[in-house]
Coordinates of N, CA and C in Angstrom, one line a residue:
M1 N 1.0 43.0 -43.5 CA 1.8 43.6 -42.5 C 1.6 42.8 -41.2
R2 N 0.3 42.5 -40.8 CA 0.1 41.8 -39.6 C 0.7 40.4 -39.7
L3 N 0.6 39.7 -40.8 CA 1.1 38.4 -41.0 C 2.7 38.4 -40.8
S4 N 3.4 39.4 -41.4 CA 4.8 39.4 -41.2 C 5.2 39.7 -39.8
F5 N 4.4 40.5 -39.1 CA 4.7 40.8 -37.7 C 4.5 39.6 -36.8
F6 N 3.4 38.8 -37.1 CA 3.1 37.6 -36.4 C 4.3 36.5 -36.7
L7 N 4.7 36.4 -37.9 CA 5.8 35.5 -38.2 C 7.1 35.9 -37.5
L8 N 7.4 37.2 -37.5 CA 8.6 37.7 -36.8 C 8.6 37.4 -35.3
T9 N 7.4 37.6 -34.7 CA 7.2 37.3 -33.3 C 7.4 35.8 -33.0
L10 N 6.8 35.0 -33.8 CA 6.9 33.5 -33.7 C 8.3 33.1 -33.8
L11 N 9.1 33.6 -34.8 CA 10.5 33.2 -34.9 C 11.3 33.7 -33.8
A12 N 11.1 34.9 -33.2 CA 11.8 35.4 -32.1 C 11.6 34.5 -30.8
A13 N 10.4 34.0 -30.7 CA 10.0 33.2 -29.5 C 10.7 31.9 -29.6
G14 N 10.9 31.4 -30.8 CA 11.6 30.1 -31.0 C 13.1 30.1 -30.8
C15 N 13.6 31.3 -30.6 CA 15.1 31.4 -30.5 C 15.6 31.6 -29.1
Q16 N 14.9 31.1 -28.1 CA 15.3 31.2 -26.7 C 16.6 30.5 -26.5
T17 N 17.4 31.0 -25.6 CA 18.8 30.4 -25.4 C 18.7 29.2 -24.4
R18 N 17.7 29.1 -23.6 CA 17.6 28.0 -22.7 C 16.1 27.5 -22.7
P19 N 15.9 26.2 -22.5 CA 14.6 25.7 -22.5 C 13.8 26.3 -21.3
P20 N 12.5 26.3 -21.4 CA 11.7 26.9 -20.4 C 11.9 26.3 -19.0
Q21 N 12.1 25.0 -18.9 CA 12.3 24.4 -17.6 C 13.6 24.8 -16.9
E22 N 14.5 25.4 -17.6 CA 15.8 25.8 -17.0 C 15.8 27.3 -16.8
S23 N 14.8 27.9 -16.3 CA 14.8 29.3 -16.0 C 15.7 29.6 -14.9
A24 N 16.0 30.9 -14.7 CA 16.9 31.3 -13.6 C 16.4 30.9 -12.3
A25 N 15.1 30.9 -12.1 CA 14.5 30.5 -10.8 C 14.8 29.1 -10.5
S26 N 14.9 28.2 -11.5 CA 15.1 26.8 -11.2 C 16.6 26.5 -10.7
H27 N 17.5 27.5 -10.9 CA 18.9 27.3 -10.4 C 19.1 28.1 -9.1
S28 N 18.0 28.5 -8.5 CA 18.2 29.2 -7.2 C 18.8 28.3 -6.1
P29 N 19.8 28.9 -5.4 CA 20.5 28.1 -4.4 C 19.6 27.9 -3.2
S30 N 18.5 28.6 -3.1 CA 17.6 28.5 -1.9 C 16.7 27.3 -2.0
R31 N 16.7 26.5 -3.1 CA 15.9 25.3 -3.1 C 16.4 24.3 -2.1
V32 N 15.4 23.7 -1.4 CA 15.7 22.8 -0.3 C 15.3 21.4 -0.7
A33 N 16.2 20.5 -0.5 CA 15.9 19.1 -0.8 C 14.9 18.5 0.2
P34 N 14.1 17.6 -0.2 CA 13.1 17.0 0.7 C 13.8 16.2 1.8
D35 N 13.2 16.1 2.9 CA 13.7 15.3 4.0 C 13.8 13.8 3.6
A36 N 14.9 13.1 4.0 CA 15.0 11.7 3.8 C 13.9 11.0 4.5
R37 N 13.6 9.8 4.1 CA 12.6 9.0 4.8 C 13.3 8.2 5.9
L38 N 12.6 8.1 7.0 CA 13.1 7.4 8.2 C 13.3 5.9 7.8
R39 N 12.3 5.3 7.2 CA 12.4 3.9 6.8 C 13.0 3.7 5.5
E40 N 13.6 2.5 5.3 CA 14.2 2.1 4.0 C 15.3 3.1 3.5
T41 N 16.0 3.7 4.5 CA 17.1 4.6 4.2 C 18.3 4.1 5.0
R42 N 19.5 4.1 4.4 CA 20.7 3.6 5.1 C 21.2 4.9 5.8
W43 N 21.2 4.8 7.2 CA 21.7 5.9 8.0 C 23.1 5.5 8.6
V44 N 24.0 6.4 8.4 CA 25.4 6.2 8.8 C 25.7 7.2 10.0
P45 N 26.1 6.7 11.1 CA 26.4 7.6 12.2 C 27.6 8.5 11.9
R46 N 27.5 9.8 12.1 CA 28.5 10.8 11.9 C 29.0 11.4 13.2
Q47 N 28.1 11.4 14.2 CA 28.4 11.9 15.6 C 27.7 11.1 16.6
L48 N 28.5 10.6 17.6 CA 27.9 9.8 18.7 C 28.4 10.5 20.0
A49 N 27.4 10.7 20.9 CA 27.7 11.3 22.2 C 28.6 12.6 22.1
G50 N 28.3 13.4 21.1 CA 29.0 14.6 20.9 C 30.3 14.5 20.2
Q51 N 30.8 13.3 19.8 CA 32.1 13.1 19.2 C 31.9 12.7 17.8
L52 N 32.7 13.2 16.9 CA 32.7 12.8 15.5 C 33.1 11.3 15.4
V53 N 32.5 10.6 14.5 CA 32.8 9.2 14.3 C 33.9 9.1 13.2
A54 N 35.0 8.4 13.7 CA 36.2 8.2 12.8 C 36.4 6.7 12.8
V55 N 36.0 6.0 11.7 CA 36.2 4.6 11.6 C 37.6 4.3 11.2
P56 N 38.3 3.4 12.0 CA 39.6 3.0 11.6 C 39.7 2.3 10.2
A57 N 40.8 2.4 9.6 CA 41.0 1.8 8.2 C 40.8 0.3 8.4
D58 N 40.4 -0.4 7.3 CA 40.1 -1.8 7.3 C 39.0 -2.2 8.2
T59 N 38.1 -1.3 8.5 CA 36.9 -1.6 9.3 C 35.7 -1.1 8.5
Q60 N 34.6 -1.9 8.6 CA 33.4 -1.5 7.9 C 32.7 -0.3 8.5
E61 N 32.2 0.5 7.6 CA 31.4 1.7 8.1 C 30.1 1.3 8.8
P62 N 29.9 1.8 10.0 CA 28.6 1.4 10.7 C 27.4 2.0 10.0
Y63 N 26.3 1.3 10.1 CA 25.1 1.9 9.5 C 23.8 1.3 10.2
L64 N 22.7 1.9 10.0 CA 21.4 1.5 10.5 C 20.4 1.6 9.4
L65 N 19.6 0.5 9.3 CA 18.5 0.5 8.3 C 17.3 0.1 9.0
L66 N 16.3 0.9 8.9 CA 15.0 0.7 9.5 C 14.0 0.3 8.4
R67 N 13.5 -1.0 8.5 CA 12.7 -1.5 7.5 C 11.2 -1.1 7.7
A68 N 10.5 -1.2 6.6 CA 9.0 -0.8 6.7 C 8.3 -1.8 7.6
D69 N 8.7 -3.0 7.8 CA 8.0 -3.9 8.7 C 8.4 -3.8 10.2
G70 N 9.2 -2.7 10.6 CA 9.5 -2.5 12.0 C 10.8 -3.1 12.4
T71 N 11.5 -3.7 11.5 CA 12.8 -4.3 11.8 C 13.9 -3.3 11.7
A72 N 14.8 -3.3 12.7 CA 16.0 -2.5 12.7 C 17.2 -3.4 12.5
E73 N 18.0 -3.1 11.5 CA 19.2 -3.9 11.3 C 20.4 -3.0 10.9
G74 N 21.6 -3.6 11.0 CA 22.7 -2.8 10.6 C 24.0 -3.4 11.0
N75 N 25.0 -2.6 11.0 CA 26.4 -3.1 11.4 C 27.0 -2.0 12.3
G76 N 27.5 -2.4 13.4 CA 28.2 -1.5 14.3 C 29.6 -1.1 13.9
S77 N 30.2 -1.8 13.0 CA 31.5 -1.8 12.5 C 32.2 -3.1 12.6
C78 N 32.0 -3.8 13.7 CA 32.5 -5.1 13.9 C 31.5 -6.2 13.7
N79 N 30.3 -5.9 14.2 CA 29.2 -6.9 14.2 C 27.9 -6.4 13.6
R80 N 27.2 -7.4 13.0 CA 25.9 -7.1 12.5 C 24.9 -7.1 13.7
F81 N 23.8 -6.3 13.6 CA 22.8 -6.3 14.7 C 21.4 -6.3 14.1
R82 N 20.5 -6.7 14.9 CA 19.1 -6.8 14.4 C 18.2 -6.7 15.6
G83 N 17.0 -6.1 15.4 CA 16.0 -6.0 16.5 C 14.8 -5.3 15.8
T84 N 14.0 -4.7 16.7 CA 12.8 -4.0 16.2 C 12.9 -2.5 16.7
F85 N 12.0 -1.7 16.1 CA 11.9 -0.3 16.5 C 10.5 0.0 16.6
F86 N 10.2 1.1 17.3 CA 8.8 1.6 17.5 C 8.8 3.0 17.2
S87 N 7.9 3.4 16.3 CA 7.7 4.8 16.0 C 6.2 5.0 15.8
E88 N 5.4 4.9 16.9 CA 4.0 4.9 16.9 C 3.4 6.4 16.9
Q89 N 4.2 7.3 17.4 CA 3.7 8.7 17.4 C 4.7 9.5 16.6
A90 N 4.3 10.6 16.1 CA 5.2 11.5 15.3 C 6.4 11.9 16.1
G91 N 7.6 11.6 15.6 CA 8.8 12.0 16.3 C 9.3 11.0 17.3
E92 N 8.6 9.9 17.5 CA 9.0 8.9 18.5 C 9.9 7.8 17.7
L93 N 11.0 7.4 18.4 CA 11.8 6.3 17.9 C 12.5 5.6 19.0
K94 N 12.0 4.4 19.3 CA 12.6 3.6 20.3 C 12.9 2.2 19.8
F95 N 14.0 1.6 20.3 CA 14.5 0.3 19.8 C 14.3 -0.8 20.9
S96 N 14.0 -2.0 20.5 CA 14.0 -3.1 21.4 C 15.5 -3.4 21.6
P97 N 15.8 -4.3 22.6 CA 17.2 -4.7 22.7 C 17.7 -5.4 21.4
L98 N 18.9 -5.0 21.0 CA 19.4 -5.5 19.7 C 20.2 -6.7 19.9
M99 N 20.0 -7.7 19.0 CA 20.8 -8.9 19.1 C 22.0 -8.7 18.1
S100 N 23.1 -9.2 18.5 CA 24.3 -8.9 17.7 C 25.3 -10.1 17.8
T101 N 26.1 -10.2 16.7 CA 27.2 -11.2 16.8 C 28.2 -10.6 17.8
R102 N 29.3 -11.3 18.2 CA 30.2 -10.8 19.2 C 31.7 -11.0 18.8
M103 N 32.0 -10.3 17.7 CA 33.4 -10.3 17.2 C 34.1 -9.0 17.7
A104 N 35.4 -9.1 17.9 CA 36.1 -7.9 18.3 C 36.8 -7.3 17.0
C105 N 37.0 -6.0 17.1 CA 37.8 -5.4 16.0 C 38.3 -4.0 16.5
A106 N 39.0 -3.3 15.7 CA 39.6 -2.0 16.1 C 38.5 -0.9 16.4
A107 N 37.3 -1.1 15.9 CA 36.3 -0.1 16.0 C 35.2 -0.5 17.1
I108 N 35.6 -1.4 18.0 CA 34.6 -1.8 19.0 C 34.1 -0.7 19.9
A109 N 34.9 0.3 20.2 CA 34.4 1.4 21.0 C 33.3 2.2 20.2
I110 N 33.5 2.4 18.9 CA 32.5 3.1 18.1 C 31.2 2.3 18.1
E111 N 31.4 1.0 17.9 CA 30.2 0.1 17.9 C 29.4 0.2 19.2
N112 N 30.2 0.1 20.3 CA 29.5 0.2 21.6 C 28.8 1.5 21.8
E113 N 29.4 2.6 21.4 CA 28.7 3.9 21.5 C 27.5 4.0 20.6
F114 N 27.6 3.4 19.4 CA 26.5 3.4 18.4 C 25.3 2.6 19.0
T115 N 25.5 1.4 19.5 CA 24.4 0.6 20.0 C 23.9 1.3 21.3
R116 N 24.7 1.9 22.1 CA 24.3 2.6 23.3 C 23.3 3.8 22.9
A117 N 23.7 4.5 21.9 CA 22.9 5.6 21.4 C 21.5 5.1 20.9
L118 N 21.5 4.0 20.2 CA 20.2 3.5 19.7 C 19.4 3.0 20.9
G119 N 20.0 2.4 21.9 CA 19.3 2.0 23.1 C 18.7 3.2 23.9
Q120 N 19.3 4.3 23.8 CA 18.9 5.5 24.6 C 17.9 6.3 23.8
S121 N 17.7 6.1 22.5 CA 16.9 6.9 21.6 C 15.4 6.8 22.1
S122 N 14.8 8.0 22.1 CA 13.4 8.2 22.5 C 12.6 8.9 21.4
T123 N 13.3 9.9 20.8 CA 12.7 10.7 19.8 C 13.7 11.0 18.7
Y124 N 13.2 11.5 17.5 CA 14.1 11.8 16.4 C 13.6 13.0 15.7
R125 N 14.4 13.6 14.9 CA 14.1 14.7 13.9 C 14.9 14.5 12.7
I126 N 14.3 14.6 11.5 CA 15.0 14.5 10.2 C 15.0 15.9 9.6
S127 N 16.1 16.3 9.2 CA 16.3 17.6 8.4 C 17.1 17.3 7.2
G128 N 16.5 17.3 6.1 CA 17.3 17.0 4.8 C 17.8 15.6 4.9
D129 N 19.1 15.4 4.9 CA 19.7 14.1 4.9 C 20.3 13.7 6.3
T130 N 19.8 14.5 7.3 CA 20.4 14.3 8.7 C 19.3 13.8 9.6
L131 N 19.6 12.7 10.3 CA 18.7 12.1 11.3 C 19.3 12.4 12.7
L132 N 18.6 13.1 13.6 CA 19.1 13.4 14.9 C 18.3 12.5 15.9
L133 N 19.0 11.8 16.8 CA 18.3 11.0 17.8 C 18.5 11.7 19.1
F134 N 17.4 11.7 19.9 CA 17.4 12.3 21.2 C 17.0 11.3 22.3
N135 N 17.5 11.4 23.5 CA 17.1 10.5 24.6 C 15.8 11.1 25.3
A136 N 15.4 10.5 26.3 CA 14.2 10.8 27.0 C 14.2 12.3 27.6
T137 N 15.3 12.8 27.8 CA 15.4 14.2 28.3 C 15.7 15.2 27.2
N138 N 15.5 14.7 26.0 CA 15.7 15.5 24.8 C 17.1 16.0 24.5
A139 N 18.1 15.2 25.1 CA 19.5 15.5 24.8 C 19.9 14.7 23.6
P140 N 20.7 15.3 22.7 CA 21.1 14.6 21.5 C 22.0 13.4 21.8
V141 N 21.8 12.2 21.2 CA 22.7 11.1 21.4 C 23.4 10.7 20.2
A142 N 22.9 11.1 19.0 CA 23.5 10.7 17.7 C 23.0 11.6 16.6
R143 N 24.0 11.7 15.6 CA 23.6 12.4 14.4 C 24.0 11.4 13.3
L144 N 23.1 11.1 12.4 CA 23.3 10.1 11.4 C 23.0 10.8 10.0
E145 N 23.6 10.3 9.0 CA 23.5 10.9 7.7 C 22.9 9.8 6.7
A146 N 22.0 10.2 5.9 CA 21.4 9.3 4.9 C 22.5 9.1 3.8
V147 N 22.8 7.8 3.5 CA 23.7 7.5 2.4 C 23.0 6.7 1.4
Y148 N 23.0 7.2 0.1 CA 22.3 6.6 -1.0 C 23.2 5.8 -1.8
L149 N 22.9 4.5 -2.0 CA 23.7 3.6 -2.8 C 23.4 3.8 -4.2
R150 N 24.4 3.7 -5.0 CA 24.2 3.9 -6.5 C 24.3 2.6 -7.2

């Protein structure tokens, strides 16, 4: 009798409808993704000086890439730029003057605002895939989004 009860229990346990790793708790919408890394992440500006970034057609999307070696590089939409950045204390983010090519395009105003925001940056905060840059008075100057290349 005990052997048949044991076999019946074992058979019932083997008939689960979903694997253990797919429990209802693992599908909870309250799970929070980890924050993106500041370095080695492609950051795309979505808001500059309080205005949404709308890149004209036939123009490259601007981006910022902060390398592990302290190099800042990217594209403002018209021109590539390069320089260095400093993040010696938690939450600090300051840029050296950025060197850039000097071509004109339809998105030059966006590029100018983007490089101005980087030049004003003093601190930052990352929340999920969002990087917020603040100036020395703690006013927001840019909102960037992590974009992952596939």
